[in-house]
Short mmCIF file of N, CA, C and O in Angstrom, two decimals:
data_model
loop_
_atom_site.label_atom_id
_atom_site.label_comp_id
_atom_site.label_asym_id
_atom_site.label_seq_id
_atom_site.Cartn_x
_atom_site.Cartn_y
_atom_site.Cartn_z
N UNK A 1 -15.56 -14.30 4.37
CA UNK A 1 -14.48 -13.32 4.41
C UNK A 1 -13.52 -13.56 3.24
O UNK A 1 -13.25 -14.70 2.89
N UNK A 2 -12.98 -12.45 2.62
CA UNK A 2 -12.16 -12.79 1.31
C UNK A 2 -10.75 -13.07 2.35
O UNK A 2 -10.62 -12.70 3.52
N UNK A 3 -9.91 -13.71 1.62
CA UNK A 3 -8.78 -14.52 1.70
C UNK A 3 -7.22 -13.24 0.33
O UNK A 3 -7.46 -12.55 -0.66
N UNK A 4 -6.04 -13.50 0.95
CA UNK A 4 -5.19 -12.83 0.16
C UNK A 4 -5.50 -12.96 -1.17
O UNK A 4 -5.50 -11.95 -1.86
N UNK A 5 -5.78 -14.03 -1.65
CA UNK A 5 -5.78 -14.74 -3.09
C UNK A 5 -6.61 -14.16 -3.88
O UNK A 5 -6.54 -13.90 -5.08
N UNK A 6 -7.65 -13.92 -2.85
CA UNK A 6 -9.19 -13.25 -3.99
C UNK A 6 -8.32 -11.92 -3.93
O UNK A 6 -7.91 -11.46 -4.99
N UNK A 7 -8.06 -11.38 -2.91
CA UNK A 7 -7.72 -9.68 -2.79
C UNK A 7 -6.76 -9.61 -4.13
O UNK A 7 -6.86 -8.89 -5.12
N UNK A 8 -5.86 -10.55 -3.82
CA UNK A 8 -4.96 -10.47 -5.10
C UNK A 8 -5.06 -10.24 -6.44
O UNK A 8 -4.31 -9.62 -7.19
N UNK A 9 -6.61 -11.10 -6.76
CA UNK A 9 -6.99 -11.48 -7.98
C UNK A 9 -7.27 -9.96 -8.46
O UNK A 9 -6.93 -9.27 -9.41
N UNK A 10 -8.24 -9.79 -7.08
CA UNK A 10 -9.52 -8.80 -7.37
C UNK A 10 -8.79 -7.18 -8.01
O UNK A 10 -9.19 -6.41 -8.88
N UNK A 11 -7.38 -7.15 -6.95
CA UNK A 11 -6.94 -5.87 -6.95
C UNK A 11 -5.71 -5.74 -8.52
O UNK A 11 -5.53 -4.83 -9.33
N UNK A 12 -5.27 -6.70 -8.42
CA UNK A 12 -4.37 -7.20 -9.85
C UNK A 12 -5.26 -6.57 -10.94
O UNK A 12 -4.78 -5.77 -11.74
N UNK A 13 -6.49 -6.93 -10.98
CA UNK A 13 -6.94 -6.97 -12.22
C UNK A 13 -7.72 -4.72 -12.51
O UNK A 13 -7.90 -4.03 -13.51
N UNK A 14 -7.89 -4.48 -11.12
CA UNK A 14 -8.53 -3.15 -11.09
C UNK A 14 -7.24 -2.06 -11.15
O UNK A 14 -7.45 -0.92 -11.56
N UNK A 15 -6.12 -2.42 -10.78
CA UNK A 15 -5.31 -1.90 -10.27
C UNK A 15 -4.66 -1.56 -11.73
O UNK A 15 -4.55 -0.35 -11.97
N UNK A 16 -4.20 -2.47 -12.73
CA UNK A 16 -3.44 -2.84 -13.60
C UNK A 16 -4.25 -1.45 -14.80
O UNK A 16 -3.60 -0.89 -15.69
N UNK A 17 -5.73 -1.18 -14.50
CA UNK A 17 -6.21 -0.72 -15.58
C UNK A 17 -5.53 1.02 -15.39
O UNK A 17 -5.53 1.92 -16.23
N UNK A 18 -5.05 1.03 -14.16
CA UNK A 18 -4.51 2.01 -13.34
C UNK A 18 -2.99 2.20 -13.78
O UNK A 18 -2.36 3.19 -13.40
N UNK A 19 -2.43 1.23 -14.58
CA UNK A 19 -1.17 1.41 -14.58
C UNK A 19 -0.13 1.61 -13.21
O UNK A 19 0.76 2.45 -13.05
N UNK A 20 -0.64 0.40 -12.20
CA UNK A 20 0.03 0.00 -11.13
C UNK A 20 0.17 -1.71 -11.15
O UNK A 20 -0.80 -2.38 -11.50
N UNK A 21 1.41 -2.33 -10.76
CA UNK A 21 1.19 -3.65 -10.68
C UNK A 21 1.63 -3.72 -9.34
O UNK A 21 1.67 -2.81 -8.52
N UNK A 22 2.13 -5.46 -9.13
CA UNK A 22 2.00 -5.80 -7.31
C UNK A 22 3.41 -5.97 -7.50
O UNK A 22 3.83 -6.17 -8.64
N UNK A 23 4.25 -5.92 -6.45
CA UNK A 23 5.81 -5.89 -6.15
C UNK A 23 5.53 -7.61 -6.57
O UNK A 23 4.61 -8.37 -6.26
N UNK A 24 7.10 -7.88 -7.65
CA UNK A 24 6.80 -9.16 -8.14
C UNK A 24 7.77 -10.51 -7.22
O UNK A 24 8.13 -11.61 -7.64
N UNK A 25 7.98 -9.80 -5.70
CA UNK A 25 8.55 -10.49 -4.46
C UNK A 25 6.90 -10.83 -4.04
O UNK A 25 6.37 -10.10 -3.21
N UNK A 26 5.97 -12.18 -4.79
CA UNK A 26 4.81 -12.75 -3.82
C UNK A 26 4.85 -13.11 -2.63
O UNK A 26 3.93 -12.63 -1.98
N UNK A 27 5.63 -13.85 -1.98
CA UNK A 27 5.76 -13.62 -0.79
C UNK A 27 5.29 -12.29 -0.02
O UNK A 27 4.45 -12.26 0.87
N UNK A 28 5.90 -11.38 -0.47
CA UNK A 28 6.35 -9.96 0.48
C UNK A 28 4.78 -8.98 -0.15
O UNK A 28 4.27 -8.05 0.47
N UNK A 29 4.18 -9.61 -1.74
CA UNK A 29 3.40 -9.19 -1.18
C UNK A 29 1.57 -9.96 -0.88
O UNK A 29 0.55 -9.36 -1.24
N UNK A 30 1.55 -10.78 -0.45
CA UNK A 30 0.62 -11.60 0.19
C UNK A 30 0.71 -11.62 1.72
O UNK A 30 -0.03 -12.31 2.41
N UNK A 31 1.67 -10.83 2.20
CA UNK A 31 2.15 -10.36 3.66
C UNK A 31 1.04 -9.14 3.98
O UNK A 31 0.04 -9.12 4.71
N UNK A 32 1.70 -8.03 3.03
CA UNK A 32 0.91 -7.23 3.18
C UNK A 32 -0.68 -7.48 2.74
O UNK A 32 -1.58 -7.33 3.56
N UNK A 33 -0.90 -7.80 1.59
CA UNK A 33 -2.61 -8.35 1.65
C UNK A 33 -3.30 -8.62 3.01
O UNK A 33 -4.11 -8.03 3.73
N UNK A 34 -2.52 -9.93 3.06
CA UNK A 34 -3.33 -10.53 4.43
C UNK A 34 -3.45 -9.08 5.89
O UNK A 34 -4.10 -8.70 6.86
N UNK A 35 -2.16 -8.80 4.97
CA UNK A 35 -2.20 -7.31 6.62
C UNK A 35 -3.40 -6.39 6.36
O UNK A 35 -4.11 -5.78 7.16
N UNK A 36 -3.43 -6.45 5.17
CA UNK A 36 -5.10 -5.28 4.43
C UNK A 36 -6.32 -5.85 5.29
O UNK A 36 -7.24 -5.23 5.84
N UNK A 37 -6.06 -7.09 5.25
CA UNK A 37 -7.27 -7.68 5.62
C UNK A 37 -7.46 -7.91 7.39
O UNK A 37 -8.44 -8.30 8.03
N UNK A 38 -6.33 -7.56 7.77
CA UNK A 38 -6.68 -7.83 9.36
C UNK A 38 -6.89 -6.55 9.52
O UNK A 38 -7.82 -6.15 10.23
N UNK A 39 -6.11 -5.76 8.92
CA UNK A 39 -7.19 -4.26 9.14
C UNK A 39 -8.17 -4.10 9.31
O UNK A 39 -8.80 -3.68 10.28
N UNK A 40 -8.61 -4.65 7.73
CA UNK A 40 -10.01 -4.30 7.47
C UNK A 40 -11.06 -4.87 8.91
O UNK A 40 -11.88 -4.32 9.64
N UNK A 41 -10.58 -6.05 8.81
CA UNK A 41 -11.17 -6.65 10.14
C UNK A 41 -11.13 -6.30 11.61
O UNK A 41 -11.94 -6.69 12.45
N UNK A 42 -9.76 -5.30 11.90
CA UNK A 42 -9.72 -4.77 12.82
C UNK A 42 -10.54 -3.26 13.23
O UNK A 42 -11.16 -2.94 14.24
N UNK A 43 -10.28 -2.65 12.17
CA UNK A 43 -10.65 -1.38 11.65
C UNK A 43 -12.28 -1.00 10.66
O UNK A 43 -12.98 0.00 10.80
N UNK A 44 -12.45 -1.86 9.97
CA UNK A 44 -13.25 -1.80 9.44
C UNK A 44 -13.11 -0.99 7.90
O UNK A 44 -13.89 -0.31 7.24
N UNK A 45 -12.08 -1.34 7.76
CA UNK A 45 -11.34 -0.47 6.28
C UNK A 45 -9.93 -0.87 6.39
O UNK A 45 -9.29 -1.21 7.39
N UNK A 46 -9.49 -0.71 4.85
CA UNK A 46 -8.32 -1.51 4.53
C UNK A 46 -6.81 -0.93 5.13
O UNK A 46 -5.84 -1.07 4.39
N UNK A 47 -6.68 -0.50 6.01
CA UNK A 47 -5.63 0.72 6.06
C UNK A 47 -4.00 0.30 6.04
O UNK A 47 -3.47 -0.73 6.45
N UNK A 48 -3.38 1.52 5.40
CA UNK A 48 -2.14 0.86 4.99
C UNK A 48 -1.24 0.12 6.09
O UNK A 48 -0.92 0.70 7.13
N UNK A 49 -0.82 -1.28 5.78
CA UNK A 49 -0.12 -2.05 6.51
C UNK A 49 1.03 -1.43 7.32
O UNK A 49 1.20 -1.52 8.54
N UNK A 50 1.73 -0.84 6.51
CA UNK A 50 3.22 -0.48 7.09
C UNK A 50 2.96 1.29 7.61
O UNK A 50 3.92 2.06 7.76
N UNK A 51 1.92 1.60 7.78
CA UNK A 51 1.80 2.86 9.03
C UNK A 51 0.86 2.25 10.00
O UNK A 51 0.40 1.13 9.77
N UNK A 52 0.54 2.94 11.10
CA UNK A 52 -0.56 2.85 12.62
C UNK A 52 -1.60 3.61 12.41
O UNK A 52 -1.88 4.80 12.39
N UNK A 53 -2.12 2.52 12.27
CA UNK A 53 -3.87 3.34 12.08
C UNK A 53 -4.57 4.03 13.67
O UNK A 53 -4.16 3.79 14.80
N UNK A 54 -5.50 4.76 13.33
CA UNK A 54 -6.23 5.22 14.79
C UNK A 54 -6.89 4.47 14.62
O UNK A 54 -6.55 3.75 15.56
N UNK A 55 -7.77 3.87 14.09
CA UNK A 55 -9.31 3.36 14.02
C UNK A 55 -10.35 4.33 13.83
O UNK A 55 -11.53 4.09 14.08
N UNK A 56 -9.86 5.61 13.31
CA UNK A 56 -10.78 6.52 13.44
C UNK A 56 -11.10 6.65 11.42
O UNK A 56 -10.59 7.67 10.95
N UNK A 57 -11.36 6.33 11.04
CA UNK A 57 -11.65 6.21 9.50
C UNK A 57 -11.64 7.36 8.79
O UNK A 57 -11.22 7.12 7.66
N UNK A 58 -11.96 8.75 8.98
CA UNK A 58 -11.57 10.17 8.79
C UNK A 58 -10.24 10.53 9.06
O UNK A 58 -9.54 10.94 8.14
N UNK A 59 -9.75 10.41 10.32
CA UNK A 59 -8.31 10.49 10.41
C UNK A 59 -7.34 9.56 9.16
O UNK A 59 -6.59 9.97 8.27
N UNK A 60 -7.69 8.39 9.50
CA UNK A 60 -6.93 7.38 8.55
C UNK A 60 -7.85 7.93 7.03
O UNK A 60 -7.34 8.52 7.98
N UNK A 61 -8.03 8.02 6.73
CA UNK A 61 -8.51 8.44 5.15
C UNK A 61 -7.64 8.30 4.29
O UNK A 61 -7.60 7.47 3.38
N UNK A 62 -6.57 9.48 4.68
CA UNK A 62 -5.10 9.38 3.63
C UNK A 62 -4.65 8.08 3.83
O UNK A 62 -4.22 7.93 2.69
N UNK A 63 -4.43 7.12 4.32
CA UNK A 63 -3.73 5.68 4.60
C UNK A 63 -4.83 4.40 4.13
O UNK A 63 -4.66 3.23 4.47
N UNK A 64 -5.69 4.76 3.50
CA UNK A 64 -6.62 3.91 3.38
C UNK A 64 -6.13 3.15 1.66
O UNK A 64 -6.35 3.78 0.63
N UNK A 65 -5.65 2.11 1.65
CA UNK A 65 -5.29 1.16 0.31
C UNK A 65 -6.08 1.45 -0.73
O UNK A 65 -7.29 1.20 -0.81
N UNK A 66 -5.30 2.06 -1.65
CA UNK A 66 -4.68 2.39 -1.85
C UNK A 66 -3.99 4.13 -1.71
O UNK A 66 -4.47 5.11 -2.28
N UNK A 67 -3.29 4.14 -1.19
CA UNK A 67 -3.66 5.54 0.18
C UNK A 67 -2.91 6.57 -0.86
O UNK A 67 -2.06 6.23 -1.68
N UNK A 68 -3.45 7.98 -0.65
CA UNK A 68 -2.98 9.00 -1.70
C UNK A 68 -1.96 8.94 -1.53
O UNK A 68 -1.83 10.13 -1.24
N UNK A 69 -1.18 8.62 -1.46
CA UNK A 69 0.68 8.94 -1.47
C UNK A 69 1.10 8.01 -2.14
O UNK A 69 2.32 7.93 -2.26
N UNK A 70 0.17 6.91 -2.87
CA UNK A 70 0.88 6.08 -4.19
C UNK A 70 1.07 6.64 -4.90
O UNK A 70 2.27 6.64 -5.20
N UNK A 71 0.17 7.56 -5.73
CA UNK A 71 0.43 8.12 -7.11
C UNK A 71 1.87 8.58 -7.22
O UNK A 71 2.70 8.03 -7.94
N UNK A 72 2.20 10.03 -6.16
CA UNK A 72 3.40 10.32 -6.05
C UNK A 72 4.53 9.54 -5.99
O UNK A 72 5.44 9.49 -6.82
N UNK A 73 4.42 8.89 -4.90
CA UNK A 73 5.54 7.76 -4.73
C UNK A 73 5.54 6.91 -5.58
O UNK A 73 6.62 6.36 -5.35
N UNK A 74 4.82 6.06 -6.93
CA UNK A 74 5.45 5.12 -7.34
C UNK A 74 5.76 6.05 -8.45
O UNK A 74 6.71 5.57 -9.06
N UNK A 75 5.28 7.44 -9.13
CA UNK A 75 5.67 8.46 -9.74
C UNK A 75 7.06 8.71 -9.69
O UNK A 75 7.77 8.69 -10.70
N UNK A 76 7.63 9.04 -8.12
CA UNK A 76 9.13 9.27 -8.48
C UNK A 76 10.17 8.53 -8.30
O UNK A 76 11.28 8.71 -8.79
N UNK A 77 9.57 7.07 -7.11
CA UNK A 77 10.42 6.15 -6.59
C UNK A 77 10.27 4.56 -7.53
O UNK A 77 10.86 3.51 -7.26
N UNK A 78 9.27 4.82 -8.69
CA UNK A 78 8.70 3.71 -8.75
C UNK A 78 7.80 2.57 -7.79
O UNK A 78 7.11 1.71 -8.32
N UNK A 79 7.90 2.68 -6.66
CA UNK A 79 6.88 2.10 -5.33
C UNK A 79 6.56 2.95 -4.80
O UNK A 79 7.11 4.05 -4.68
N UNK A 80 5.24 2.39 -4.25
CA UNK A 80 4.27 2.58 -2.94
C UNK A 80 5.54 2.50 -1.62
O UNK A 80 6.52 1.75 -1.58
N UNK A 81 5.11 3.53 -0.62
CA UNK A 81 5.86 3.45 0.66
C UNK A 81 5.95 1.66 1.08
O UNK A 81 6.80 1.18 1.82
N UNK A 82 5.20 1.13 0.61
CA UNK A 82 5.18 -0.76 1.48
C UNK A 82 6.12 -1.32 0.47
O UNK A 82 6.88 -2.21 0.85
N UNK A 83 6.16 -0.98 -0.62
CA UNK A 83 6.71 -1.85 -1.82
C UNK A 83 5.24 -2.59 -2.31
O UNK A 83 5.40 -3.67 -2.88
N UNK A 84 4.28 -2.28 -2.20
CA UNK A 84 2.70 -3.25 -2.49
C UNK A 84 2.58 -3.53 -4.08
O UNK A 84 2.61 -4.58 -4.72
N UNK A 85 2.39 -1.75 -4.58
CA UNK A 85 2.30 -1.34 -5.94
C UNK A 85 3.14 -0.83 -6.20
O UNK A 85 3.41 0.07 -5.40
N UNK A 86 4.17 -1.01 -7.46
CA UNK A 86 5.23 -0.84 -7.92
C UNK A 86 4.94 -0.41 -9.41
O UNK A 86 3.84 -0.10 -9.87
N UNK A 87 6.06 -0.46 -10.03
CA UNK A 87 6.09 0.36 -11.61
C UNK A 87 6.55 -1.26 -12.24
O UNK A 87 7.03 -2.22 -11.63
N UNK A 88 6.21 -1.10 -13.59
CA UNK A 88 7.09 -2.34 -13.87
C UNK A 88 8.23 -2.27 -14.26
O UNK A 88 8.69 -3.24 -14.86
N UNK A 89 9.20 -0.90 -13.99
CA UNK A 89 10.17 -0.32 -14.72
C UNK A 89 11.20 -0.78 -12.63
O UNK A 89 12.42 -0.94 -12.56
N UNK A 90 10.63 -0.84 -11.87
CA UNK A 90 11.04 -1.01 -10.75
C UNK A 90 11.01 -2.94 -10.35
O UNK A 90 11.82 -3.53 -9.63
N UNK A 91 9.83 -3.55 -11.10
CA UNK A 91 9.78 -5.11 -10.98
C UNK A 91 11.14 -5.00 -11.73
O UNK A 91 12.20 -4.85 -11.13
N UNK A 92 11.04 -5.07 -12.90
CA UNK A 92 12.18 -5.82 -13.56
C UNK A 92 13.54 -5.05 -13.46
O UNK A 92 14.51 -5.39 -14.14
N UNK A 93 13.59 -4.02 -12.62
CA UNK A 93 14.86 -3.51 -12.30
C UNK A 93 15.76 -2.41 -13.15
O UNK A 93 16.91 -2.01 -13.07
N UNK A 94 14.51 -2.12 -14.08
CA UNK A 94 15.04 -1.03 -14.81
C UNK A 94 15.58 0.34 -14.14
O UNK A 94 16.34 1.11 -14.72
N UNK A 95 15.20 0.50 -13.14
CA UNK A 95 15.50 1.54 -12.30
C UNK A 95 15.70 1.40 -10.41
O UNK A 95 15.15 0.66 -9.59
N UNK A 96 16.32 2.04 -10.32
CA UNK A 96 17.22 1.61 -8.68
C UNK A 96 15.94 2.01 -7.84
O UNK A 96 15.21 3.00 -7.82
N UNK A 97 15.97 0.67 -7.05
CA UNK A 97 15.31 0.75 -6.03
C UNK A 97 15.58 1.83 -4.69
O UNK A 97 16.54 1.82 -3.91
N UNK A 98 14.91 2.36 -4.71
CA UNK A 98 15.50 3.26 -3.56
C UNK A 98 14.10 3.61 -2.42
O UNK A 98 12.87 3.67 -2.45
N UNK A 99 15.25 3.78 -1.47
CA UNK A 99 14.16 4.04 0.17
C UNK A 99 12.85 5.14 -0.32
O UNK A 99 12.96 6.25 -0.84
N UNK A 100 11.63 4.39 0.07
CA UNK A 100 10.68 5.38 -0.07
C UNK A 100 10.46 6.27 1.16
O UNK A 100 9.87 5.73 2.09
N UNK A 101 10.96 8.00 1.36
CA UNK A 101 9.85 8.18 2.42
C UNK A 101 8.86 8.59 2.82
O UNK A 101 7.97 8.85 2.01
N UNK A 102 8.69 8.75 3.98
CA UNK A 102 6.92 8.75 4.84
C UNK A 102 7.01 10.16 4.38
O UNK A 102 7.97 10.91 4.58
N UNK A 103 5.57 10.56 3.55
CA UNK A 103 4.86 11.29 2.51
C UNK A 103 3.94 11.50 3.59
O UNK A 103 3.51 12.60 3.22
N UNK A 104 3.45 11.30 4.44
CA UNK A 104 2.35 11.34 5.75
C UNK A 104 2.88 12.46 6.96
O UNK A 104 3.84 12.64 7.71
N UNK A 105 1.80 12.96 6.66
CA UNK A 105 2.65 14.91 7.44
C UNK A 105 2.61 14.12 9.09
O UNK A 105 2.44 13.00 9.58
N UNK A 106 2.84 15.30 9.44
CA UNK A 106 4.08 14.48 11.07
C UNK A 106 2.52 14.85 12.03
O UNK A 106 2.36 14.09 12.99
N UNK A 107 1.74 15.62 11.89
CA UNK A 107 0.49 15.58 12.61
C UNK A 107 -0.41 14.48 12.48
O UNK A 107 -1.08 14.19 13.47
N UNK A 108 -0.54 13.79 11.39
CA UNK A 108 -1.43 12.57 11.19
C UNK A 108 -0.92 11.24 11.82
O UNK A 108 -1.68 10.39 12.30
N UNK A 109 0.32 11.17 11.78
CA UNK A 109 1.39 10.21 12.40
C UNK A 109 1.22 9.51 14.16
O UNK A 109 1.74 10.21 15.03
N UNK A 110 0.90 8.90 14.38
CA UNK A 110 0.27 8.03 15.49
C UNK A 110 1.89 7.52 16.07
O UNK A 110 2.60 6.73 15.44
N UNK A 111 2.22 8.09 17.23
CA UNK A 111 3.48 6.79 17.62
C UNK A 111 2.98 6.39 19.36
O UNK A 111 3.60 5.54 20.00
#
């Protein structure tokens, strides 16, 4: 089973060619990794940490890591709704951090 560290490595390096990097709080994000991964293990796919998955893999689709609502969101907020993938204009503080919100229409939404 991969471990945060590989995910880290693995996604750092695919991610970056993407012009996305990882929130540069490691702590906060090796939290969420490891949360990718109990997903994955729970679920059977990576689904985003900080929403409620169904377990239904079609439903969750949009929430699946890196889930369509990055592009937009680190587009206008500089971050991903988790803080995961960030801008580097948002790491080093070039621009105000501000509340991201839930981009996830209110029918897909599990409470």
């Amino acid at each position: 089973m991969m471990d945060a560290e590989k995910l880290y490595t693995m996604l750092a390096e695919t991610q970056a060619a993407k012009g996305y990097v990882f929130n540069e709080d490691r702590a906060r994000t090796m939290e969420l990794l490891e949360a990718l991964l109990k997903n994955k293990e729970r679920y059977g796919y990576m689904a985003c940490p900080c929403r409620l998955a169904s377990g239904d893999r079609e439903h969750d689709k949009d929430i699946i890591c890196p889930c369509v609502y990055r592009e937009p969101d680190v587009k206008e907020y500089g971050s991903c709704y988790c803080n995961l993938y960030v801008s580097t204009a948002w790491n080093t503080g070039a621009i105000h951090r501000e509340y991201v919100p839930e981009r996830r229409p209110p029918e897909k939404i599990i409470f």
